[in-house]
Amino acid sequence: MSLKLGETAPDFKAQTTDGEISFHDYIGDSYCMLFSHPKDFTPVCSTELSRTAALKPEFDKRNTKIIGLSVDSVGDHSKWESDIGDVAEHFNGAPLNFPLIADNDKKISELYGMIHPGELDQLTIRSVFIIGPDKKIKLIMTYPASTGRNFNEILRALDSIQLTADHKVATPVDWQHGDDCIIVPALSDDDAKGLFPNGWKTLKSYLRLVPDPKK
Ligand code: BEZ
């Protein structure tokens, strides 16, 4: 059974480059991005990790912890770490500044459905899970091994997830923080008047635009 949005992210204990963690304790009152990599000492993974390290201040601003995973040992992760720092300047990156889980026995990869045998036999593909402070899964992304992810897109999605958790809005195509939002269809015009006293622009009866409530 694959994990689904809205389910509680399974808890686990793991060895990481920052020592042993208990996943739910690690998340604490934050959001968390858990993301997997096929293997240590592989090129695309090295670029992704250095780029994510450079974006860590943006994740911090969004109260979001970062934790990576691959099916190698802490010893291998630690050796790989210096390579990640070495290539950083070529990819607008930075040296590693968040923990990497050593999932040598593949228990966590199996638990989270990160191994897709038709794509990569024994290795994890590029999974992303965004988990909320309530430990529920808010977003799942799955990329093939050969395609590096765009972490700015993940930040954009985080902005939407956090905004729509607090306000009765959804975000339209290509939305970025500050752009107009959509009043959720479940809210009647009468109820919307209380929440959006400055009114809205109606493009269709079901498509009502309001300024970003967090602008
Ligand atoms: C990479 O990270 O470069 C990679 C890993 C496994 C398969 C293909 C690419």
Tab-separated table of C-alpha atoms and ligand atoms in Angstrom:
chain	number	residue	atom	x	y	z
A	1	MET	CA	0.000	0.000	0.000
A	2	SER	CA	1.483	3.350	-0.977
A	3	LEU	CA	1.334	6.340	1.359
A	4	LYS	CA	-1.320	8.929	0.614
A	5	LEU	CA	-1.794	12.632	1.294
A	6	GLY	CA	-3.521	13.240	4.622
A	7	GLU	CA	-2.096	10.070	6.198
A	8	THR	CA	0.271	10.212	9.170
A	9	ALA	CA	3.870	9.923	7.992
A	10	PRO	CA	5.227	6.672	9.474
A	11	ASP	CA	7.575	7.269	12.392
A	12	PHE	CA	10.995	5.583	12.472
A	13	LYS	CA	14.371	5.670	14.185
A	14	ALA	CA	17.413	6.094	11.963
A	15	GLN	CA	21.137	6.687	11.953
A	16	THR	CA	22.018	9.940	10.229
A	17	THR	CA	25.079	12.071	9.626
A	18	ASP	CA	23.957	14.040	12.732
A	19	GLY	CA	23.492	10.943	14.946
A	20	GLU	CA	20.425	8.836	15.701
A	21	ILE	CA	17.026	10.456	15.218
A	22	SER	CA	13.450	9.584	15.922
A	23	PHE	CA	11.617	11.016	12.920
A	24	HIS	CA	8.535	12.540	14.592
A	25	ASP	CA	10.745	14.067	17.312
A	26	TYR	CA	13.018	15.465	14.601
A	27	ILE	CA	10.012	17.132	12.930
A	28	GLY	CA	8.802	18.566	16.245
A	29	ASP	CA	6.613	21.637	15.660
A	30	SER	CA	8.037	22.268	12.175
A	31	TYR	CA	7.203	21.206	8.679
A	32	CYS	CA	9.702	18.759	7.198
A	33	MET	CA	10.952	17.831	3.725
A	34	LEU	CA	12.084	14.186	3.602
A	35	PHE	CA	13.691	13.432	0.233
A	36	SER	CA	15.443	10.375	-1.139
A	37	HIS	CA	18.444	9.899	-3.415
A	38	PRO	CA	19.375	6.785	-5.341
A	39	LYS	CA	22.965	6.404	-4.132
A	40	ASP	CA	25.983	8.151	-2.627
A	41	PHE	CA	28.718	9.370	-4.993
A	42	THR	CA	26.281	9.843	-7.890
A	43	PRO	CA	26.287	13.027	-9.972
A	44	VAL	CA	22.661	14.249	-9.999
A	45	CYS	CA	22.293	13.594	-6.259
A	46	SER	CA	25.422	15.632	-5.501
A	47	THR	CA	24.004	18.630	-7.390
A	48	GLU	CA	20.611	18.347	-5.673
A	49	LEU	CA	22.062	18.163	-2.175
A	50	SER	CA	24.360	21.143	-2.654
A	51	ARG	CA	21.527	23.224	-4.126
A	52	THR	CA	19.180	22.290	-1.274
A	53	ALA	CA	21.893	23.272	1.222
A	54	ALA	CA	22.076	26.727	-0.401
A	55	LEU	CA	18.282	27.046	-0.101
A	56	LYS	CA	18.231	26.044	3.582
A	57	PRO	CA	17.665	29.656	4.758
A	58	GLU	CA	14.494	29.669	2.617
A	59	PHE	CA	13.330	26.420	4.240
A	60	ASP	CA	14.183	27.903	7.673
A	61	LYS	CA	12.026	30.961	6.894
A	62	ARG	CA	9.154	28.555	6.275
A	63	ASN	CA	9.788	26.698	9.562
A	64	THR	CA	10.687	23.601	7.525
A	65	LYS	CA	13.385	21.068	8.421
A	66	ILE	CA	15.240	19.176	5.714
A	67	ILE	CA	16.356	15.562	5.855
A	68	GLY	CA	17.810	13.489	2.989
A	69	LEU	CA	18.010	9.714	2.623
A	70	SER	CA	19.902	7.161	0.615
A	71	VAL	CA	20.528	3.476	1.050
A	72	ASP	CA	24.198	3.840	2.024
A	73	SER	CA	25.996	3.959	5.377
A	74	VAL	CA	26.771	6.963	7.580
A	75	GLY	CA	30.457	6.343	6.753
A	76	ASP	CA	29.776	6.673	3.006
A	77	HIS	CA	27.533	9.706	3.555
A	78	SER	CA	30.303	11.421	5.529
A	79	LYS	CA	32.908	10.742	2.803
A	80	TRP	CA	30.474	11.959	0.121
A	81	GLU	CA	29.815	15.160	2.054
A	82	SER	CA	33.126	16.733	1.054
A	83	ASP	CA	32.393	16.029	-2.658
A	84	ILE	CA	29.060	17.845	-2.280
A	85	GLY	CA	30.895	20.906	-0.968
A	86	ASP	CA	33.469	20.634	-3.788
A	87	VAL	CA	30.876	20.796	-6.600
A	88	ALA	CA	28.621	23.378	-4.912
A	89	GLU	CA	29.921	26.440	-6.756
A	90	HIS	CA	28.959	24.926	-10.138
A	91	PHE	CA	25.322	24.500	-9.133
A	92	ASN	CA	24.601	27.619	-7.092
A	93	GLY	CA	24.936	25.351	-4.078
A	94	ALA	CA	26.530	25.172	-0.637
A	95	PRO	CA	28.184	22.547	1.599
A	96	LEU	CA	25.794	20.071	3.217
A	97	ASN	CA	24.035	21.614	6.250
A	98	PHE	CA	21.255	19.120	7.078
A	99	PRO	CA	21.257	15.422	8.055
A	100	LEU	CA	21.305	12.470	5.667
A	101	ILE	CA	19.657	9.221	6.764
A	102	ALA	CA	21.705	6.028	6.322
A	103	ASP	CA	19.055	3.544	5.176
A	104	ASN	CA	21.419	0.629	4.474
A	105	ASP	CA	18.775	-1.962	5.354
A	106	LYS	CA	16.192	-0.138	3.159
A	107	LYS	CA	13.592	-0.286	5.948
A	108	ILE	CA	12.618	3.394	5.617
A	109	SER	CA	12.734	3.291	1.815
A	110	GLU	CA	10.330	0.345	1.857
A	111	LEU	CA	8.103	1.991	4.484
A	112	TYR	CA	7.785	5.118	2.330
A	113	GLY	CA	7.562	3.310	-1.049
A	114	MET	CA	10.770	4.923	-2.306
A	115	ILE	CA	11.970	1.847	-4.209
A	116	HIS	CA	10.352	1.418	-7.637
A	117	PRO	CA	11.901	-1.769	-9.067
A	118	GLY	CA	10.814	-0.973	-12.647
A	119	GLU	CA	12.832	2.259	-12.518
A	120	LEU	CA	15.815	1.327	-10.305
A	121	ASP	CA	16.036	-2.211	-9.021
A	122	GLN	CA	17.458	-1.899	-5.488
A	123	LEU	CA	17.895	1.849	-5.098
A	124	THR	CA	15.568	4.663	-4.083
A	125	ILE	CA	14.133	6.937	-6.743
A	126	ARG	CA	13.770	10.686	-6.123
A	127	SER	CA	10.876	10.928	-3.669
A	128	VAL	CA	9.843	14.071	-1.805
A	129	PHE	CA	7.500	14.068	1.170
A	130	ILE	CA	6.388	17.318	2.788
A	131	ILE	CA	5.101	16.578	6.280
A	132	GLY	CA	3.294	19.036	8.559
A	133	PRO	CA	3.758	19.721	12.280
A	134	ASP	CA	0.701	17.476	12.734
A	135	LYS	CA	2.866	14.708	11.125
A	136	LYS	CA	0.395	14.369	8.222
A	137	ILE	CA	1.676	14.049	4.666
A	138	LYS	CA	0.956	17.266	2.743
A	139	LEU	CA	2.729	16.611	-0.567
A	140	ILE	CA	4.332	13.667	-2.390
A	141	MET	CA	6.510	14.050	-5.485
A	142	THR	CA	8.165	11.229	-7.404
A	143	TYR	CA	10.921	11.845	-9.943
A	144	PRO	CA	13.034	9.359	-11.894
A	145	ALA	CA	16.701	8.918	-11.005
A	146	SER	CA	17.875	10.711	-14.135
A	147	THR	CA	15.928	13.942	-13.468
A	148	GLY	CA	17.174	16.409	-10.862
A	149	ARG	CA	14.407	18.146	-8.934
A	150	ASN	CA	13.657	21.881	-8.816
A	151	PHE	CA	13.759	22.898	-5.157
A	152	ASN	CA	12.353	26.345	-5.904
A	153	GLU	CA	9.184	24.546	-6.986
A	154	ILE	CA	9.143	22.722	-3.658
A	155	LEU	CA	9.452	26.070	-1.817
A	156	ARG	CA	6.609	27.457	-3.946
A	157	ALA	CA	4.434	24.457	-3.075
A	158	LEU	CA	5.335	24.882	0.615
A	159	ASP	CA	4.163	28.502	0.453
A	160	SER	CA	0.851	27.323	-0.945
A	161	ILE	CA	0.486	24.476	1.564
A	162	GLN	CA	1.145	26.794	4.512
A	163	LEU	CA	-1.103	29.571	3.175
A	164	THR	CA	-4.036	27.285	2.404
A	165	ALA	CA	-3.730	25.609	5.823
A	166	ASP	CA	-4.479	28.973	7.476
A	167	HIS	CA	-6.887	30.667	5.034
A	168	LYS	CA	-9.923	29.582	3.018
A	169	VAL	CA	-8.093	29.961	-0.275
A	170	ALA	CA	-6.497	27.776	-2.949
A	171	THR	CA	-3.665	28.886	-5.238
A	172	PRO	CA	-3.945	28.990	-9.046
A	173	VAL	CA	-1.587	27.755	-11.723
A	174	ASP	CA	1.984	29.061	-11.409
A	175	TRP	CA	1.031	30.969	-8.246
A	176	GLN	CA	3.856	32.596	-6.305
A	177	HIS	CA	3.719	34.223	-2.849
A	178	GLY	CA	1.993	37.610	-3.259
A	179	ASP	CA	-0.132	36.662	-6.302
A	180	ASP	CA	-3.927	36.598	-6.158
A	181	CYS	CA	-5.533	33.492	-4.651
A	182	ILE	CA	-8.841	31.707	-5.220
A	183	ILE	CA	-11.585	31.592	-2.595
A	184	VAL	CA	-12.272	27.901	-1.928
A	185	PRO	CA	-15.380	26.773	-3.814
A	186	ALA	CA	-16.925	25.334	-0.611
A	187	LEU	CA	-17.283	28.876	0.802
A	188	SER	CA	-20.574	30.537	-0.174
A	189	ASP	CA	-20.587	34.212	-1.233
A	190	ASP	CA	-22.380	35.044	2.042
A	191	ASP	CA	-19.693	33.346	4.147
A	192	ALA	CA	-16.920	34.795	1.969
A	193	LYS	CA	-18.143	38.328	2.763
A	194	GLY	CA	-17.163	37.819	6.420
A	195	LEU	CA	-13.695	36.502	5.609
A	196	PHE	CA	-12.904	38.815	2.694
A	197	PRO	CA	-14.633	42.117	3.615
A	198	ASN	CA	-12.771	43.995	0.853
A	199	GLY	CA	-14.532	41.833	-1.730
A	200	TRP	CA	-13.182	39.760	-4.627
A	201	LYS	CA	-13.080	39.652	-8.401
A	202	THR	CA	-15.487	37.106	-9.901
A	203	LEU	CA	-14.241	35.541	-13.173
A	204	LYS	CA	-16.793	32.705	-12.930
A	205	SER	CA	-19.231	32.006	-10.086
A	206	TYR	CA	-16.759	29.314	-8.935
A	207	LEU	CA	-13.569	31.320	-9.665
A	208	ARG	CA	-13.315	34.242	-7.246
A	209	LEU	CA	-9.960	36.005	-6.862
A	210	VAL	CA	-8.705	37.740	-3.708
A	211	PRO	CA	-5.325	39.230	-2.863
A	212	ASP	CA	-2.879	36.870	-1.138
A	213	PRO	CA	-3.974	37.027	2.556
A	214	LYS	CA	-0.281	36.828	3.641
A	215	LYS	CA	0.943	39.538	1.236
B	1	BEZ	C1	22.584	10.343	-10.209
B	1	BEZ	O1	22.366	10.785	-9.091
B	1	BEZ	O2	23.301	10.923	-10.990
B	1	BEZ	C2	21.950	9.047	-10.665
B	1	BEZ	C3	21.746	8.018	-9.774
B	1	BEZ	C4	21.191	6.833	-10.224
B	1	BEZ	C5	20.831	6.695	-11.547
B	1	BEZ	C6	21.016	7.751	-12.438
B	1	BEZ	C7	21.586	8.936	-11.999
